[in-house]
Coordinates of C-alpha atoms in Angstrom, one line a residue:
X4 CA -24.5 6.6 2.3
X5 CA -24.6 7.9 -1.3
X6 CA -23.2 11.6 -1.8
X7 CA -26.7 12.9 -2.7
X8 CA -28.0 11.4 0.4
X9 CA -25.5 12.9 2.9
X10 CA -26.1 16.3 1.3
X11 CA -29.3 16.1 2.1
X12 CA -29.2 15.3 5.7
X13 CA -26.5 18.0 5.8
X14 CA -29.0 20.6 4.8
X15 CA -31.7 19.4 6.7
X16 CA -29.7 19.7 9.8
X17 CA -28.6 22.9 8.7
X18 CA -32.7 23.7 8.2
X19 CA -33.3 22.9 11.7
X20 CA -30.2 24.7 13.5
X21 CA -30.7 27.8 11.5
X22 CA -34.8 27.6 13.1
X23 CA -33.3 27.0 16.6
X24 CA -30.5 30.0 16.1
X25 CA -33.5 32.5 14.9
X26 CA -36.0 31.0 16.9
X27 CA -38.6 30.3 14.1
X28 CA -40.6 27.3 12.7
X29 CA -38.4 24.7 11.1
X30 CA -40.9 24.9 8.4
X31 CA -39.8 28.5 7.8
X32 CA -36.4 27.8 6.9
X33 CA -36.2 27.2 3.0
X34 CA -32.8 27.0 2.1
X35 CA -31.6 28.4 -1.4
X36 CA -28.1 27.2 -2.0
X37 CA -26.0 30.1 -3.7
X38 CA -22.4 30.1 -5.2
X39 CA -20.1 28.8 -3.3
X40 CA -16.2 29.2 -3.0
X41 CA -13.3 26.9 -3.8
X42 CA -13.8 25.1 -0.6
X43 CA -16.2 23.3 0.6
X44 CA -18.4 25.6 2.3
X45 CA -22.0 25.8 1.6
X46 CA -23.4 29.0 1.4
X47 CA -28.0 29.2 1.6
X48 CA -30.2 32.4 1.9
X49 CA -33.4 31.2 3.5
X50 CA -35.7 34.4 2.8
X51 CA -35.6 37.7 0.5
X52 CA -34.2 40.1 0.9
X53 CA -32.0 38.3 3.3
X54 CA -29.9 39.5 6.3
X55 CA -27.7 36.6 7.1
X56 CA -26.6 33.6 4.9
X57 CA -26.6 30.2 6.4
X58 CA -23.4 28.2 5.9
X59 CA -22.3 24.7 5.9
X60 CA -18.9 24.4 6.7
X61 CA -17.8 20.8 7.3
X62 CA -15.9 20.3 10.5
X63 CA -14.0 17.6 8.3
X64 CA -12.4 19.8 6.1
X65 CA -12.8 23.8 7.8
X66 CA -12.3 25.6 11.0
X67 CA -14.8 27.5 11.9
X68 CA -13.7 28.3 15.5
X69 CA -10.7 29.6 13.7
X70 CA -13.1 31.8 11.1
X71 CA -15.4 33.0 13.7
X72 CA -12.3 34.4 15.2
X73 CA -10.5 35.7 11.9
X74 CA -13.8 37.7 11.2
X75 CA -13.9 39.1 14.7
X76 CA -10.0 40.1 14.7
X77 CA -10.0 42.0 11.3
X78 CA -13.5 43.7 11.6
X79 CA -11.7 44.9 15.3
X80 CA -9.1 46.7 12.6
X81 CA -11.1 48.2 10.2
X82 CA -11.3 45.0 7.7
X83 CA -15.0 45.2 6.7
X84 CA -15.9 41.5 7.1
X85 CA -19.5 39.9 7.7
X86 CA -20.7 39.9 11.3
X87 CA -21.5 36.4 12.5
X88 CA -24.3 35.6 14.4
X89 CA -24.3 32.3 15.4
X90 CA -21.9 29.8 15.3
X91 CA -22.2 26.0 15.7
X92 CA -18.3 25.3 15.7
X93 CA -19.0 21.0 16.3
X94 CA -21.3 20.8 13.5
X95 CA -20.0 23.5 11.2
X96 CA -23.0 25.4 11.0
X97 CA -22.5 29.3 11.0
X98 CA -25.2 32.3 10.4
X99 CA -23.2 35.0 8.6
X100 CA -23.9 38.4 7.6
X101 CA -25.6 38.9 4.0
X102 CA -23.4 41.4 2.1
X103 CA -25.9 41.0 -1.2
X104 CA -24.6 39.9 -4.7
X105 CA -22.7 43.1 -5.8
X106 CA -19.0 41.4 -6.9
X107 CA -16.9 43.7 -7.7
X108 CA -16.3 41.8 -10.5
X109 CA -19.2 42.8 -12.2
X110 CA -18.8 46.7 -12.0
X111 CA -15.4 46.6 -13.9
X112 CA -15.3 47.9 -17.4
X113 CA -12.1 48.9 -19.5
X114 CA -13.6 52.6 -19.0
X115 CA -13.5 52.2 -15.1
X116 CA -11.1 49.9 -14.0
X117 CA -8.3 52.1 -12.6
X118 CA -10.6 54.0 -10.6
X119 CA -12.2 51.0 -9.7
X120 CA -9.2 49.4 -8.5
X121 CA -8.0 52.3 -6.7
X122 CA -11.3 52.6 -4.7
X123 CA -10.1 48.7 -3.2
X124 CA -6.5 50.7 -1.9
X125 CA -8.1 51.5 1.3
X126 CA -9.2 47.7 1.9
X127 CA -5.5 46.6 1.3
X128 CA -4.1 48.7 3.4
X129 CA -6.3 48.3 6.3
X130 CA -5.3 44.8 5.7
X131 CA -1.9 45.1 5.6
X132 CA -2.5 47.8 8.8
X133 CA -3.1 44.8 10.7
X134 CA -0.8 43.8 14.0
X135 CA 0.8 40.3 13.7
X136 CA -1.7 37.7 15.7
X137 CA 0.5 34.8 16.5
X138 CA -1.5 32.5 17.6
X139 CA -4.4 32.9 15.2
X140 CA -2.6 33.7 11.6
X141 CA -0.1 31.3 10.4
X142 CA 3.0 32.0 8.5
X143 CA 3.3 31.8 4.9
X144 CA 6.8 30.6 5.5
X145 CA 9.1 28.5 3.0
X146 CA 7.6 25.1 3.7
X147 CA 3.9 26.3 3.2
X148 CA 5.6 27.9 0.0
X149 CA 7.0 24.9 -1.3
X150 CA 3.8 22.7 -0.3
X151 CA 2.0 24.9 -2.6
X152 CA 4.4 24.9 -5.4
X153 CA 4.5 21.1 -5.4
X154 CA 0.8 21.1 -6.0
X155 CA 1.6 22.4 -9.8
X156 CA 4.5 19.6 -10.1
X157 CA 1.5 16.8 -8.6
X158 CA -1.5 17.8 -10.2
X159 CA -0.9 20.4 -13.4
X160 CA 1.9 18.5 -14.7
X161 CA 2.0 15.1 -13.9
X162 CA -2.0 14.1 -13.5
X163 CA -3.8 16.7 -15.7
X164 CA -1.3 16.9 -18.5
X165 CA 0.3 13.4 -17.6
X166 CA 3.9 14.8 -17.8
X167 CA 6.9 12.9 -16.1
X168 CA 9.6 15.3 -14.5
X169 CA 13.0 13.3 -15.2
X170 CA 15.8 14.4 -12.3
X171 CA 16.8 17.1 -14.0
X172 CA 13.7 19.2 -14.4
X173 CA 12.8 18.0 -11.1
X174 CA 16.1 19.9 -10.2
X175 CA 15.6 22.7 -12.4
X176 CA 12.2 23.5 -10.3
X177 CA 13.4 22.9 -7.2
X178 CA 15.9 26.1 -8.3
X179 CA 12.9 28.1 -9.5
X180 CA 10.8 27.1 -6.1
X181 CA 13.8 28.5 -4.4
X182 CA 14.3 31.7 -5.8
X183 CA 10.8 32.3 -5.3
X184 CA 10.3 31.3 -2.1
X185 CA 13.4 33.8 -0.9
X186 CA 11.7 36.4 -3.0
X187 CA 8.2 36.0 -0.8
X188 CA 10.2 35.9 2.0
X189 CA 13.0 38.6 1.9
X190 CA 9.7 41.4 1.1
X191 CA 8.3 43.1 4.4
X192 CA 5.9 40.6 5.8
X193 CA 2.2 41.5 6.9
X194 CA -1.4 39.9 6.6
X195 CA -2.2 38.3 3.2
X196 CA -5.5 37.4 2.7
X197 CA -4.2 35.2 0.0
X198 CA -7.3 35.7 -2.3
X199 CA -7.6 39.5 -2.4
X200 CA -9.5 39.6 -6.2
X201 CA -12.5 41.2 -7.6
X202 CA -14.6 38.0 -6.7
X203 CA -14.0 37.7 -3.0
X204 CA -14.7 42.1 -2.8
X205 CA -18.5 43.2 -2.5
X206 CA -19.8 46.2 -3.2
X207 CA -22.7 46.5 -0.4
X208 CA -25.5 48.3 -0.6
X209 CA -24.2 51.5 1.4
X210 CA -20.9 51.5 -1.0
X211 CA -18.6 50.1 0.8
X212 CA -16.4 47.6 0.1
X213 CA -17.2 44.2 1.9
X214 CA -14.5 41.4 2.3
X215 CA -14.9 37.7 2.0
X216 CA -13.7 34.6 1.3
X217 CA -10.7 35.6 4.4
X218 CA -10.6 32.0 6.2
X219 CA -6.7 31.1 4.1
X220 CA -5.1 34.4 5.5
X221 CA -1.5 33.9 6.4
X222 CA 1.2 36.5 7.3
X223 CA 3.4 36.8 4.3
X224 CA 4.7 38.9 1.3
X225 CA 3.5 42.6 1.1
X226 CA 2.8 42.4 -2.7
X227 CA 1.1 38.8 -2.1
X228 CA -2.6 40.5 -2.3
X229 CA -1.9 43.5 -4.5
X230 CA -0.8 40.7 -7.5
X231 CA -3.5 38.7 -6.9
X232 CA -5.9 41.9 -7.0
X233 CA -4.7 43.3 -10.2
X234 CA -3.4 40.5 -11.9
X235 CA -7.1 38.2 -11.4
X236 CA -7.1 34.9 -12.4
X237 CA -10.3 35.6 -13.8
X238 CA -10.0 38.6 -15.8
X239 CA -7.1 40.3 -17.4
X240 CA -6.2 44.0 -18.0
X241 CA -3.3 46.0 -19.8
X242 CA -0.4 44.4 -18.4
X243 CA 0.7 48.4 -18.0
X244 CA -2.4 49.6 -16.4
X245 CA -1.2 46.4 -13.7
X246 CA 2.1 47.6 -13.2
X247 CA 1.2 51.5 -13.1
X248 CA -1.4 50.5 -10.1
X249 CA 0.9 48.3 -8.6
X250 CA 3.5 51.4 -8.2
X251 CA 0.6 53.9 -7.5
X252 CA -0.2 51.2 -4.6
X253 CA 3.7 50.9 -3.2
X254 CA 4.0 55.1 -2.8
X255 CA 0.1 54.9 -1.0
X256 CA 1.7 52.2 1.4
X257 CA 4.9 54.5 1.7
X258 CA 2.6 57.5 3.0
X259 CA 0.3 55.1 5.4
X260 CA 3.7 53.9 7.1
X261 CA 3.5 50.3 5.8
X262 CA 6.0 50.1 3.6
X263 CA 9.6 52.2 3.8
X264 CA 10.6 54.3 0.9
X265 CA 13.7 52.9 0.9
X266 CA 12.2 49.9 -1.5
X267 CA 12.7 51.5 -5.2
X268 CA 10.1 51.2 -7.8
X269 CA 12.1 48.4 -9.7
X270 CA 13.0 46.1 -6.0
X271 CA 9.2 46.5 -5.9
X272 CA 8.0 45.2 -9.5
X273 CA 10.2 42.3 -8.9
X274 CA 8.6 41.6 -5.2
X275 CA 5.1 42.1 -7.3
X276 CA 5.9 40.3 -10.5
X277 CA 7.7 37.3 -8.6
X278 CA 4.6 36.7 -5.9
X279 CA 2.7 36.7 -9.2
X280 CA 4.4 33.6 -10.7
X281 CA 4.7 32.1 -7.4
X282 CA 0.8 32.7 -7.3
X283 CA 0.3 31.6 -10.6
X284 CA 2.1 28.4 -10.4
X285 CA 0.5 27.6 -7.4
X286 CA -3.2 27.9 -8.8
X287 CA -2.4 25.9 -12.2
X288 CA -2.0 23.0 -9.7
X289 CA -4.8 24.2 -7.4
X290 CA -7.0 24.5 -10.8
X291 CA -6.1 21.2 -11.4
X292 CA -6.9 19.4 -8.5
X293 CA -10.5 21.4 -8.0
X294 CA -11.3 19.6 -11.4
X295 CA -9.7 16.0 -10.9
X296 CA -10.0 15.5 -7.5
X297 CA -13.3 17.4 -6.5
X298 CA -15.1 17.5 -9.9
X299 CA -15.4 21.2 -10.2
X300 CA -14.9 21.9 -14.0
X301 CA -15.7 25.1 -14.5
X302 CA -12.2 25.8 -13.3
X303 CA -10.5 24.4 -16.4
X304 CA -11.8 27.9 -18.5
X305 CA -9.4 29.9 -16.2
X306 CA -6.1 27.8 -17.0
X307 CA -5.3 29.3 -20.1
X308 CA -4.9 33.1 -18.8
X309 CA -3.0 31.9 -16.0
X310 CA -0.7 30.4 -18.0
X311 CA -0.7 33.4 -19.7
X312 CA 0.6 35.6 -16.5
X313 CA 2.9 32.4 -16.1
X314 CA 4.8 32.8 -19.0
X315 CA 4.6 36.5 -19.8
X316 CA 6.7 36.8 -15.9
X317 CA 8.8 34.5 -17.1
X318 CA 10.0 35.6 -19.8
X319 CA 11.0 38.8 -18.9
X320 CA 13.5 38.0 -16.7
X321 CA 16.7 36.7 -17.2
X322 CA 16.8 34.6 -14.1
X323 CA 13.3 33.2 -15.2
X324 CA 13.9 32.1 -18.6
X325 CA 15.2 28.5 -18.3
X326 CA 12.1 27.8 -16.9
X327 CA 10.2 29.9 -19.4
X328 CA 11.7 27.9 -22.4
X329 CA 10.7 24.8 -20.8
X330 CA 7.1 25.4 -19.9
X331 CA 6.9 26.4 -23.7
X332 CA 8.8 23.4 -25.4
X333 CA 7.3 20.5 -23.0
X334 CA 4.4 21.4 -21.2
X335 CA 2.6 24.4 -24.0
X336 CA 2.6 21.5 -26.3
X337 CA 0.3 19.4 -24.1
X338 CA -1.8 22.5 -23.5
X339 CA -2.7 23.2 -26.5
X340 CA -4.0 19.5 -27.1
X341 CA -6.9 20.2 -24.2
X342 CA -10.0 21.4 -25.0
X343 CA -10.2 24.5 -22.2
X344 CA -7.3 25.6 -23.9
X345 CA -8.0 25.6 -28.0
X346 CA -11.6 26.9 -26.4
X347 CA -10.3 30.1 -25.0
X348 CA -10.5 33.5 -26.4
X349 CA -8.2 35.6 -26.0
X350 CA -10.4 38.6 -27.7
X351 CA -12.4 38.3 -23.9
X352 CA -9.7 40.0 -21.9
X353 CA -10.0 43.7 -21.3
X354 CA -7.2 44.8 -23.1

């Protein structure tokens, strides 16, 4: 059945549970795809305003037993997540709580970004407040680590920029991987949401902050969410106004108990700077793929500041700058040959 087709039926379906669910006429059900993630969930509204949000989440490719009961655990511990009120976990249709439109992402200016960011410290920390689930949150440990450094090596380098590694940068990386994996994994290890950024944080309507977006959480590195917060692959702010929040958030985490103030401002910065490049190098790849693999373009605008982040980490540390020089003599070269890169401004960030 052509993809068009199957999409079809698949909303369709959807139509029809979401009448049962609410006990309407299927006629009543108008579904109004919105923006969706990553992933391949479907997100609909089916009336304005709108209290819940339909959702198609293939059973294929997501868990939504395993989502239903992520969103039930951290709204029990103060993680404001959407309430879900039906859930059909054999189809992979779920009815979801509406938290509106508000990204944060669009109420961040230059003038209010530190206070901004601030106001999402209470969010983090109720996070990272979290008691280890076992059986429900996996571990982010050195073989997930690795899995999602290779992704760069498969897809960033070798299909999108068709770049062979010869054995010795192959070696090299493998070095890098490892010194970044013991990194993520000597810091104290709590709930990482794993894409804590202004996009996945709602503003609802009562001022709180709403969290989506939560299905990937792992347990991990404390300073996993924090870099991915205030160093956004989508937009890009004073690299000082980053590393002044990131030490404003490590002495908040001291006086809430999560982190000991035994870890110095400096061991910290390298936790934060090093889950950063491990992050970074991990979405290149991911970037990648979403446009080869599942045709999802727009994601080629955003390579060019994370390459940024990439090489402005690794270059300011000694350990890091074998791999710095080689990302800039071998790979920048075949960057700067793509179009999403000479079309990139770098006038657009908020600097």
């Amino acid at each position: 059945m052509p993809k068009a087709s199957r999409s079809y039926e698949r909303e369709q379906q959807l139509s029809l549970w979401v009448a049962l669910a609410l006990k309407r006429l299927p006629e009543s059900i108008q579904l109004q795809p919105i923006a969706s993630d990553a992933g391949f969930r479907r997100y609909y509204r089916f009336s304005s305003p709108s209290e819940w949000l339909a959702v198609d989440a293939p059973p294929e490719t997501e868990d939504s037993r395993q989502f239903v009961e992520l969103a039930r655990y951290l709204s029990e511990h103060q993680v404001h997540t959407p309430k879900i009120l039906a859930a059909d976990e054999s189809q992979g249709f779920l009815l979801v709580e509406d938290f509106g439109d508000e990204l944060l992402h669009r109420q961040l200016t230059q003038t209010n970004a530190a206070q901004v960011y601030r106001q999402t410290f209470n969010s983090l920390l109720s996070l990272q407040a979290c008691p280890d689930h076992t059986a429900l949150i996996p571990r982010y440990d050195r073989a997930l680590l690795r899995r999602e450094l290779d992704i760069f090596c498969e897809w960033f380098v070798g299909k999108l920029l068709d770049y062979q590694l010869n054995t010795s940068e192959q070696e090299h990386l493998n070095k890098l991987f490892l010194t970044l994996e013991n990194s993520a994994l000597e810091q104290p290890q709590t709930l990482v949401h794993r894409d804590f950024h202004s996009r996945n944080l709602i503003v609802r309507e009562d001022k709180s902050l709403g969290v989506i977006d939560f299905q990937g959480a792992l347990w991990g590195g404390c300073t996993y969410d924090l870099v991915s917060l205030l160093r956004d692959c989508y937009i890009r702010w004073p690299a000082e106004l980053a590393k002044g929040l990131a030490l404003e958030y490590r002495q908040t985490a001291i006086s809430a108990g999560l982190l000991a103030d035994t870890v110095d401002e400096a061991q910290y910065l390298r936790w934060f700077d090093w889950a950063g490049l491990q992050r970074h190098i991990k979405v290149l790849g991911i970037f990648a793929r979403l446009y080869l693999r599942d045709n999802k373009p727009n994601y080629l605008k955003d390579l060019p500041l994370v390459i940024r982040y990439t090489l402005e980490v690794a270059e300011s540390y000694p350990e890091l700058e074998l791999f710095a020089d080689w990302f800039s003599s071998q790979l920048l070269p075949l960057v700067e040959q793509q179009a999403w890169y000479s079309d990139y401004n770098y006038a657009g960030d908020q600097q």
